[in-house]
XYZ file of C-alpha atoms in Angstrom:
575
model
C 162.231 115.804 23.665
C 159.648 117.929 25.250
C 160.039 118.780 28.404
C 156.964 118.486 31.300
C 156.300 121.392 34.216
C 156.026 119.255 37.229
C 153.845 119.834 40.318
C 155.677 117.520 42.969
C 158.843 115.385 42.753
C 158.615 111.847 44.098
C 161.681 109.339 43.924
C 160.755 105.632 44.063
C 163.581 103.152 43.374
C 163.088 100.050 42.297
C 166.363 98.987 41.345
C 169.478 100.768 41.591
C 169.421 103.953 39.164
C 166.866 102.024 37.706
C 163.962 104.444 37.541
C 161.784 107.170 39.305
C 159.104 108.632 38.967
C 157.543 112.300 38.629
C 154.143 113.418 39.282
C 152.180 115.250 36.320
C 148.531 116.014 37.183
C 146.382 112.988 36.591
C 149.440 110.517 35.547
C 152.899 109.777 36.883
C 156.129 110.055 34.197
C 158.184 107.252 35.006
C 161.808 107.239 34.180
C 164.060 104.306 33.817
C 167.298 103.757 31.930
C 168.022 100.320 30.563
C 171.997 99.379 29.946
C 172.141 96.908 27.075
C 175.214 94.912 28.227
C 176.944 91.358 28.154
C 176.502 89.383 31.682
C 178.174 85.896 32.448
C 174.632 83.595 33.486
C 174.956 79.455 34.174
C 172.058 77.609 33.852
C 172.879 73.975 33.482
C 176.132 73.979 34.395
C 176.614 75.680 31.314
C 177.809 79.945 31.354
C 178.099 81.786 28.755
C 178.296 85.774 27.954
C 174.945 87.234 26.641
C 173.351 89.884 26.050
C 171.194 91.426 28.842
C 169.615 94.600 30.350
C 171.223 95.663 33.469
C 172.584 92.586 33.934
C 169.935 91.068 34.790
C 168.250 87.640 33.018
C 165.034 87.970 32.984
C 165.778 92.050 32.768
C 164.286 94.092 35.315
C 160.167 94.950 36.100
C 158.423 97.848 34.655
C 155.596 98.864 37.070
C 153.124 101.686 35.936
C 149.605 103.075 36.570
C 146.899 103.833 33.309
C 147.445 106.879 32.209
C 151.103 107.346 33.083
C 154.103 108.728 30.785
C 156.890 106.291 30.351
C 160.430 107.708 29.341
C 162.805 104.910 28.889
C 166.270 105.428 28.011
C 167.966 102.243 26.341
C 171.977 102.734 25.972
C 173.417 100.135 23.936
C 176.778 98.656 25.289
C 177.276 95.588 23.249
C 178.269 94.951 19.755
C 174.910 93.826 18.159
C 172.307 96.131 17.101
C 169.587 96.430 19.916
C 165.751 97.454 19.581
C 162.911 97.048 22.272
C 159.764 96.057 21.830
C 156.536 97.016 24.548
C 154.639 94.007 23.570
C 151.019 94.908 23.762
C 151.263 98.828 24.609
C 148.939 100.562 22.086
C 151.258 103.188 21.171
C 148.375 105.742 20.125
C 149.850 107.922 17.865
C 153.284 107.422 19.274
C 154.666 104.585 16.602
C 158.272 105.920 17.096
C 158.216 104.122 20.225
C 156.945 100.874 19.238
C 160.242 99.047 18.566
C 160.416 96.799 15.913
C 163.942 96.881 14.460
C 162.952 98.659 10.490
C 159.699 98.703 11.291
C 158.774 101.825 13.267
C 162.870 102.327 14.190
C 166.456 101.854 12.686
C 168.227 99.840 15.625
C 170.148 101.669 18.164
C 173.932 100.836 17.136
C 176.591 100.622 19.378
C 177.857 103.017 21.881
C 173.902 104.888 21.056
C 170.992 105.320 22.855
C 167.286 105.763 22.374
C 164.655 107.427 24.918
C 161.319 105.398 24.372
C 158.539 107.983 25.235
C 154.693 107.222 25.299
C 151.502 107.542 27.466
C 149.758 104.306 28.877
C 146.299 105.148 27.488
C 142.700 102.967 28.563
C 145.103 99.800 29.246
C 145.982 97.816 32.811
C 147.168 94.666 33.494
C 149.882 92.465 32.448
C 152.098 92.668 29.716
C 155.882 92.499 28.642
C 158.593 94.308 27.026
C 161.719 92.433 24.939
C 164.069 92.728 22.263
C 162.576 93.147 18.479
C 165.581 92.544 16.534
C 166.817 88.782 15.281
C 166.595 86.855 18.431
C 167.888 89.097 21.155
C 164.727 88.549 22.731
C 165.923 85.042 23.702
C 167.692 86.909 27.023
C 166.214 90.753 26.720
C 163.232 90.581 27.832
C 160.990 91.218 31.343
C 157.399 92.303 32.622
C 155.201 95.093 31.796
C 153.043 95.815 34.659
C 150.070 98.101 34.122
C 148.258 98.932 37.707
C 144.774 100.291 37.547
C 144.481 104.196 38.455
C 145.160 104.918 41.871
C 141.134 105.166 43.190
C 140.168 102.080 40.356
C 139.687 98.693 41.917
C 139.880 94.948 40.300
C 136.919 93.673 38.736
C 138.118 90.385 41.381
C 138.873 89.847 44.904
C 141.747 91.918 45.843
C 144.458 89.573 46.138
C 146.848 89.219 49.015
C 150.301 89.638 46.782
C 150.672 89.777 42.820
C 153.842 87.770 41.633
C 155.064 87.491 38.063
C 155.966 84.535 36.338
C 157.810 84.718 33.020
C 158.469 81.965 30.728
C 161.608 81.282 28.928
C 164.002 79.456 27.137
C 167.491 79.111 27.745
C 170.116 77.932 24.657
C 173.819 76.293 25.764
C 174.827 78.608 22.487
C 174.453 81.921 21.582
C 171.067 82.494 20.172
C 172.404 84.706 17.360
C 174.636 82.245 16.086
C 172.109 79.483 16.356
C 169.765 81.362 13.583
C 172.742 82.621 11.380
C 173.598 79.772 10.568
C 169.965 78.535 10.047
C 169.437 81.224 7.944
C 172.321 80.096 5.802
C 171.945 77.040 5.644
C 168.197 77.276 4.660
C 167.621 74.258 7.782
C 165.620 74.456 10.902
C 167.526 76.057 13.377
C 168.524 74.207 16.911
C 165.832 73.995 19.885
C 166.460 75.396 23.304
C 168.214 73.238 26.294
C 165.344 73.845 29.075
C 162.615 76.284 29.304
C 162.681 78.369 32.557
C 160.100 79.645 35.074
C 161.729 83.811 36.159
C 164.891 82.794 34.433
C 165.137 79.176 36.105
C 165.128 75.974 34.125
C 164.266 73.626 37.684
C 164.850 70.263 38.994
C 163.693 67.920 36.029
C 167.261 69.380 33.818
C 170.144 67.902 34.426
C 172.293 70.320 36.991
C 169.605 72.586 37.716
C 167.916 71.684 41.015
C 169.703 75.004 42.607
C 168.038 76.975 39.731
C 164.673 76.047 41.104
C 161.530 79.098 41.144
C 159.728 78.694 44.559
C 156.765 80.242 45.315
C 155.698 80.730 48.776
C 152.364 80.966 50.254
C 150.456 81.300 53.265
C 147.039 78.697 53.816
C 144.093 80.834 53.169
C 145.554 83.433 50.767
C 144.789 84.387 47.072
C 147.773 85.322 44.845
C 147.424 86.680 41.676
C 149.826 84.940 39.406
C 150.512 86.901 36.228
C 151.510 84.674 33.671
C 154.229 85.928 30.663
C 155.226 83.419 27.516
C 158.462 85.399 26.234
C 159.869 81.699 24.964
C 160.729 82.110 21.412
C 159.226 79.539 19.600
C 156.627 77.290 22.110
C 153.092 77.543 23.339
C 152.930 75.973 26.441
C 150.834 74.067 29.051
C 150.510 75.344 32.219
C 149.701 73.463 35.618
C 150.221 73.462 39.749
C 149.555 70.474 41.001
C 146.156 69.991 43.013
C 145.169 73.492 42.754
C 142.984 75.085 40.464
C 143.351 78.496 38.601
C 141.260 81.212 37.963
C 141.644 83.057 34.881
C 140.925 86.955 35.147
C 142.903 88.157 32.260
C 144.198 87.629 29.110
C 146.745 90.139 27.213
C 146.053 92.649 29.566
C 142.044 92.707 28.969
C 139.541 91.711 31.793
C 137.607 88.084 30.871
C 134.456 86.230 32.530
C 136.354 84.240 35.416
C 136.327 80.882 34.677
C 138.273 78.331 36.686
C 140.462 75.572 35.185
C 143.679 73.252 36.103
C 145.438 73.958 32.909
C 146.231 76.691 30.779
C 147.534 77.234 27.307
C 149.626 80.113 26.781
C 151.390 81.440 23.556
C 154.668 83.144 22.958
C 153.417 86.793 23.164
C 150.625 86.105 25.255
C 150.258 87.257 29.232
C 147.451 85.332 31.170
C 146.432 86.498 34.932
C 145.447 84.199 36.998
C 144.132 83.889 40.886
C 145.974 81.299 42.868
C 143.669 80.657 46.528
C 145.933 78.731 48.594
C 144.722 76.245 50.890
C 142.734 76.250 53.780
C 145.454 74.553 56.040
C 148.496 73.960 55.529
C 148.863 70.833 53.629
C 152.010 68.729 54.671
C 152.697 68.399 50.951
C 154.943 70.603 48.419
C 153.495 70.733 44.808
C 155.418 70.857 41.594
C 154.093 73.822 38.818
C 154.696 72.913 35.644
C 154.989 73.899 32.007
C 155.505 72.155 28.850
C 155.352 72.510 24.563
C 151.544 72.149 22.768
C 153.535 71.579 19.246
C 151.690 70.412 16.305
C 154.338 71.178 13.483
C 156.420 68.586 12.026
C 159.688 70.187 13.054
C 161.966 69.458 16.593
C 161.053 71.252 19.358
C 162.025 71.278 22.410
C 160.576 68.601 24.461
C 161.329 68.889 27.727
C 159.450 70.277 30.692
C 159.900 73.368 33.419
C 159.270 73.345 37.151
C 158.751 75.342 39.864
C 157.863 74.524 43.332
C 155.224 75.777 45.263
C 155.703 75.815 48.892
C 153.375 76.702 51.695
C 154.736 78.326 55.042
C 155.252 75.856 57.862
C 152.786 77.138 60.882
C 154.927 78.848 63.676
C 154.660 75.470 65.875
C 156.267 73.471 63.074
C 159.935 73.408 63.122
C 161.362 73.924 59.245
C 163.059 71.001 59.312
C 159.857 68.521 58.431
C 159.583 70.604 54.770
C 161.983 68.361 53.428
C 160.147 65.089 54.095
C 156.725 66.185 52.883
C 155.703 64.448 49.524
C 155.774 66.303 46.783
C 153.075 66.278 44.048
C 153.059 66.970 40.180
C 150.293 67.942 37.866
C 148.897 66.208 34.939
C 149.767 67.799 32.225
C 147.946 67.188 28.155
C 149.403 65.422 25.702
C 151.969 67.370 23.411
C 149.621 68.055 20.454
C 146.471 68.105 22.070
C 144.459 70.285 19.802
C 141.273 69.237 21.233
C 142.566 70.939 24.670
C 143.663 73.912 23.206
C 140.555 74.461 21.143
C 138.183 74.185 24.673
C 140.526 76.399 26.402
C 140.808 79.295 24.257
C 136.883 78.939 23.228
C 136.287 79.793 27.234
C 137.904 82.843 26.720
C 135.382 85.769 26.962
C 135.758 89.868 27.505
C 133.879 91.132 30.349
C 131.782 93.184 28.005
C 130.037 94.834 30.820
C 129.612 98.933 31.301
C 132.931 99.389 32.705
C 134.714 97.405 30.331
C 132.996 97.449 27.250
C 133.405 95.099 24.197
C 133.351 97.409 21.340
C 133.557 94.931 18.487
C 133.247 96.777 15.444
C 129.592 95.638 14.189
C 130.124 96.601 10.861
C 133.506 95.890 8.382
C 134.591 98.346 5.898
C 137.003 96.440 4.427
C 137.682 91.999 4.723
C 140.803 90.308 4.217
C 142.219 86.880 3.720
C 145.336 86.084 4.673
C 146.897 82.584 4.843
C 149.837 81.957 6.681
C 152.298 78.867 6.861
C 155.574 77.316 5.470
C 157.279 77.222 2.178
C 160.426 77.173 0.440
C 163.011 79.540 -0.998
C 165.668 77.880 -3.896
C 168.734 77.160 -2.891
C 171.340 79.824 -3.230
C 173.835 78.626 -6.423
C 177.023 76.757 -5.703
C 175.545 76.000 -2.283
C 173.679 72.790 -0.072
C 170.830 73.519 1.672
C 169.325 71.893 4.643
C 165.435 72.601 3.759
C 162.808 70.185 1.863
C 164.223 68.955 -1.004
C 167.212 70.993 -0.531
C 166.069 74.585 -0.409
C 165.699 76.729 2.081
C 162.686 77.174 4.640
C 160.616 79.877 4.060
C 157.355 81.127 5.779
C 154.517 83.953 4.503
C 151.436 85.411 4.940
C 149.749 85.423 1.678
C 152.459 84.055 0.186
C 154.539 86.282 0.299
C 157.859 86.031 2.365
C 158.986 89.485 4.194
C 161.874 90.795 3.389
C 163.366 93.415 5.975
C 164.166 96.836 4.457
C 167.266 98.432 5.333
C 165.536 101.934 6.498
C 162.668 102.373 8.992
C 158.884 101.885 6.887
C 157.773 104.356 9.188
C 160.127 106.920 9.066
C 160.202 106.708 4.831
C 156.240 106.502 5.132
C 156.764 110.111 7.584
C 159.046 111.902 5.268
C 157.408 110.571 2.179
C 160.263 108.799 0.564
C 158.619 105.140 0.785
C 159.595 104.102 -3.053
C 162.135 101.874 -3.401
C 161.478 100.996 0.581
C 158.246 99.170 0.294
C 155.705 98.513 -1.809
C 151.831 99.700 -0.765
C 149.981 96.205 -2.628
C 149.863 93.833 -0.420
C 147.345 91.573 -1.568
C 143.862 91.753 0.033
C 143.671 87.813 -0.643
C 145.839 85.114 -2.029
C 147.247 85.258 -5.642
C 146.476 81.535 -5.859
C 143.551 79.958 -4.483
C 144.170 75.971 -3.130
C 142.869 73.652 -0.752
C 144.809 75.003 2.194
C 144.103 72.702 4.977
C 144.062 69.571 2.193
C 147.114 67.693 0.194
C 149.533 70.425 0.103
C 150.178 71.963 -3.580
C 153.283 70.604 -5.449
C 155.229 74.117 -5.589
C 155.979 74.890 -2.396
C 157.947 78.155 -3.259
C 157.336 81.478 -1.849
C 157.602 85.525 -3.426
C 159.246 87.710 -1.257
C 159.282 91.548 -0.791
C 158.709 93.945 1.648
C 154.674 94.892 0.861
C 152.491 96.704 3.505
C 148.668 97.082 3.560
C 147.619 100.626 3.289
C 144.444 101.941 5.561
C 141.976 105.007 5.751
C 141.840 106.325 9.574
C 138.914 104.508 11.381
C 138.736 102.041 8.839
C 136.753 99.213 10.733
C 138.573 95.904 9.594
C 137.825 91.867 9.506
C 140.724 89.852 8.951
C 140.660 85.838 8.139
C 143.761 84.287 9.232
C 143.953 80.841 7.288
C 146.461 78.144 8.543
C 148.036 76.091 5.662
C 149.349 72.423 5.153
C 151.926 73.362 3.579
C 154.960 71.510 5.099
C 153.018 70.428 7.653
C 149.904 72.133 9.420
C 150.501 73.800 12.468
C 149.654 76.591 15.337
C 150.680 80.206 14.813
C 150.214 82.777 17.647
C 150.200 86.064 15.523
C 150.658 89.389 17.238
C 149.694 92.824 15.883
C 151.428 95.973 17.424
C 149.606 98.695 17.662
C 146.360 97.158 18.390
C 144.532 95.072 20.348
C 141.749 93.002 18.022
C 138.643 90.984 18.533
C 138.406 87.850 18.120
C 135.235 86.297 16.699
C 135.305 83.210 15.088
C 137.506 80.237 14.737
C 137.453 76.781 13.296
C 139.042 73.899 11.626
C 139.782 73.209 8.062
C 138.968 76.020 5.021
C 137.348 79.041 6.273
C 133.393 79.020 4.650
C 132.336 82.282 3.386
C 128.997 81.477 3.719
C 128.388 79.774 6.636
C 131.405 80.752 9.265
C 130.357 84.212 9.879
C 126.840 83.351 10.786
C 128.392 81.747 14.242
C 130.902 84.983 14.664
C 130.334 85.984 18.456
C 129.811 89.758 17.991
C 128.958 90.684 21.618
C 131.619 89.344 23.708
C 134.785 88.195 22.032
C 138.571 87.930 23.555
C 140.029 91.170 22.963
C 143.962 90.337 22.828
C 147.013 91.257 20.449
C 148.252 87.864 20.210
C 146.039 84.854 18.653
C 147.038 81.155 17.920
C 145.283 80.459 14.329
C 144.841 76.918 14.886
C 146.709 74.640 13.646
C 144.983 73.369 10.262
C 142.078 75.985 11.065
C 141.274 79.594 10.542
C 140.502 82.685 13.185
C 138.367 85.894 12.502
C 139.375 89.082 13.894
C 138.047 92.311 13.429
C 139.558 95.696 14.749
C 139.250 99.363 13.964
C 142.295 101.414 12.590
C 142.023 104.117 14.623
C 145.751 104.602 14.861
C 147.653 106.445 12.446
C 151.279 104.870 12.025
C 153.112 101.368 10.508
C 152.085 98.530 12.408
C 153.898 95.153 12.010
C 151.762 91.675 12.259
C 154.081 88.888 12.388
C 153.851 85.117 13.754
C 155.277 85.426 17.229
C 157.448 82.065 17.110
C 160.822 83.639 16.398
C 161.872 81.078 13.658
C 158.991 81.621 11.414
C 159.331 85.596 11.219
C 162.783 84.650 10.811
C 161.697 82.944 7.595
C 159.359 85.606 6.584
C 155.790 85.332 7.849
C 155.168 88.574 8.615
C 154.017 91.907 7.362
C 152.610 95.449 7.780
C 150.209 97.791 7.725
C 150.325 101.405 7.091
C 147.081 103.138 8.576
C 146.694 106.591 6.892
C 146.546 110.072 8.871
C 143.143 111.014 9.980
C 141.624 114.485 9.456
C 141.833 116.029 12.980
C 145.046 117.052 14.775
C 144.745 113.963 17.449
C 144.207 111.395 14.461
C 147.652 111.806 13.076
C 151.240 110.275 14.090
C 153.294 112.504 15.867
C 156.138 113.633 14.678
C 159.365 111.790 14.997
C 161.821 112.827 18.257
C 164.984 114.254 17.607
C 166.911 111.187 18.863
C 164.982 108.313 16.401
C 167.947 106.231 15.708
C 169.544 106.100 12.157
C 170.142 103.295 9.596
């Protein structure tokens, strides 16, 4: 790794040996070293041994400014493989530290270790880091907090203290075992105990009312809440009780405040929101609360997470009265309400203003259709199977199933040794042309292989994502690494050619890397591939990449020395 000639020397600790942090000129290199080891945790009167980093469930915060250096140094202690992902961080030009297990990385293998090195470039605000390999991420995972530069303000009021909330879930069993045997059995794997609020499932579970998140505030104050969904396979509802949110951000990108009781927020999505307690203090307690927005046909986990929030007694007051004080809980929508979802997420605009600019690509080079949804794979010989009909679950973009290489794509794109690896067709539509959103076709099968969609530097791109009825329509929240996209259109049913695009909002879209195609609809996004590297797009519920629906993209070198990948550091892992 290259080394950096420092100015100054400044130590901030966060955590024990956690991390510090050197000044360089205009940015800070932060240094932190992340321990991949096995921790005892009860939740639910339940403990078991999983897998964690530094011991800690959720693992610990990463705080940073635009513009700094990160250098993170992940040393793997436990038996499983063990890859992190930096959910949301660009990565320009620096793929190698993008995470995805065989995507951009071979895992780092026991008794290894991997320094993660890239630059924070023209990004602030909230986002997350966790696991990318099977579904470690179900107990590695913790925030990713980008601060503006040091002289840069909010485009809000300043709030009076920023806390971060991170959703969860938490499994009695061990989350690896759980989609083994799903995998093998071709059946839809078992749903989560509780969800949790900062690691804590609260008082509505059974044995939990110790394991309770309380957030204090003073009357008066605003708190800016950022708002994580690392769960592994829910969107959820989001409400406090008698207060009223305003949303700020969304996947670390500025949006038109608008004010609303409720959120939605997807697995893979971060959502910032200011909190302005009351006046007074209120001689009440009031329950936050979160809860599934499923519209699949498969279990789920239907149960619902709470925190308290609490308001500090006035120094007259003795404490004692907080325990008598009534305590309120929010409304909440109906599990499948679409109709919710659809005005939420339509309210969802970028600033688009000088400082933050929209820069929707006006123009497409090149338009894609993709659908995405269930299937089926047969039935392995001399074997039962727990899927439709007896085969296996399967899920695709494009019908076509992933299947995950056994070497890095970008490291046999980088040396040139890609045949046999992948396979650079990926089809710009579907092979077979259906009613996608109607009566579902009568061969449900999928193909599988591991096919990547080759791109031209600063190709300017428009992508249709197409939900499917196959087995059952339902709500994906696909996430692209390496890029954040716009996105300009969505609807119900079959995407029109014709007519769709002539609503597109081409002046101030939702920039974000993760997007919910709606469930039995379609989303437009359009984005420029102005990053040179192998980018994985996959649905960001954990059991449906698990059964396939996911892919890549390979964008191409440019011409100039800063349009093309770096090369690879002399500690990559190997396969």
């Amino acid at each position: 790794m290259a080394t950096s000639h420092f100015s100054s020397l400044v130590f901030v600790y966060a955590f024990p040996f956690l991390w510090f942090a050197v000044t360089e000129g205009a940015g800070v290199t932060r240094h932190y070293t992340f321990d991949i080891k096995l921790q005892n945790v009860t939740r639910l009167c339940h403990t078991k041994s999983m897998v964690t980093v530094n011991g800690l469930f959720p693992g610990p915060r990463i705080e940073a400014r635009e513009g700094d250096r990160l250098l993170i140094k992940v040393v793997n202690h436990v038996q499983n493989n063990i890859s992190i992902h930096w959910h949301g961080i660009r990565q320009l030009r620096s793929g190698w530290a993008d995470g995805p297990a065989y995507i951009t990385q071979c895992p780092i293998q026991t008794g290894q270790s991997y320094v993660y090195n890239y630059t924070i470039v023209g990004q602030r605000g909230t986002l997350f880091w966790h696991a990318h390999i099977s579904w470690l991420r179900s107990t590695v995972y913790g925030p990713l907090i980008i601060l503006p530069k040091p002289n840069a303000s909010y485009p809000f009021v300043k709030p009076y203290k920023e806390v971060p909330i991170i959703f969860g879930e938490w499994f009695n069993a061990d989350t690896e075992a759980i989609i083994s045997q799903a995998l093998q059995t071709g059946g839809g794997p078992n749903v989560s105990e509780a969800y949790t609020l900062n690691g804590l499932p609260g008082p509505l579970y059974n044995c939990s009312a110790k394991d309770t998140f309380k957030l204090k505030v003073k009357p008066g104050n605003t708190y800016l809440l950022r708002l994580i969904n690392a769960a592994l396979n829910d969107e959820l509802f989001f409400s406090i009780a008698n207060h009223t949110l305003t949303i700020v951000e969304a996947d670390a990108i500025y949006v038109k405040p608008f004010e609303t009781s409720i959120l939605l927020i997807a697995p893979g999505q971060t959502t910032n929101v200011l909190l302005k307690a009351k006046p007074f203090f209120p001689s009440a307690t009031f329950l936050m609360m979160a809860r599934p927005y499923a519209t699949g046909q498969g279990t789920f986990d239907n149960s619902t997470v709470a925190g308290i929030l609490e308001y500090e007694l006035p120094s007259l007051h003795s404490p004692e009265p907080m325990k008598k004080l009534p305590l309120f809980k929010p409304a909440l929508p109906a599990l499948n309400d679409t109709s919710f979802a659809t005005n939420f997420t339509n309210k969802l605009k970028s600033l688009a203003n000088a400082q933050y600019p929209a820069n929707v690509p006006q123009k497409v080079d090149k338009r894609f259709f993709f659908t995405v949804g269930l299937g089926t794979n047969p039935c392995d010989q001399n074997q039962t199977c727990q899927g439709p009909n007896g085969t296996k679950f399967a899920a695709s973009v494009n019908n076509i199933s992933f299947i995950q290489p056994t070497t890095a794509l970008l490291q046999s794109h980088f040396i040139g040794r890609s045949n046999g690896v992948y396979s650079p067709y990926f089809p710009f539509n579907p092979t077979h042309w259906f009613n996608y959103t109607g009566n579902p076709p009568n061969n449900t099968m999928v193909g599988n292989g591991t096919e990547v969609l080759v791109l031209n530097f600063n190709t300017s791109v428009e992508v249709i994502l197409q939900d499917t009825s196959i087995l059952g329509a339902e709500s994906h929240p696909l996430h692209l690494h390496g890029f954040n996209f716009f996105v300009v259109g969505q609807g119900f049913g079959n995407f029109d050619p014709n007519n769709d695009p002539k609503k597109f909002n081409l002046v101030d879209p939702m920039e974000r890397n993760t997007v919910g195609v709606p469930s039995g609809g379609w989303v437009a996004l359009r984005f420029l591939a102005d990053n040179p590297g192998v980018w994985f797009m996959h649905c960001h519920l954990e059991v449906h990449t698990s059964w396939g629906l996911k892919m890549a993209w390979l964008v191409l070198d440019g011409k100039l020395p800063n349009q093309k990948l770096l090369p690879p550091p002399s500690d990559l892992p190997k396969c």
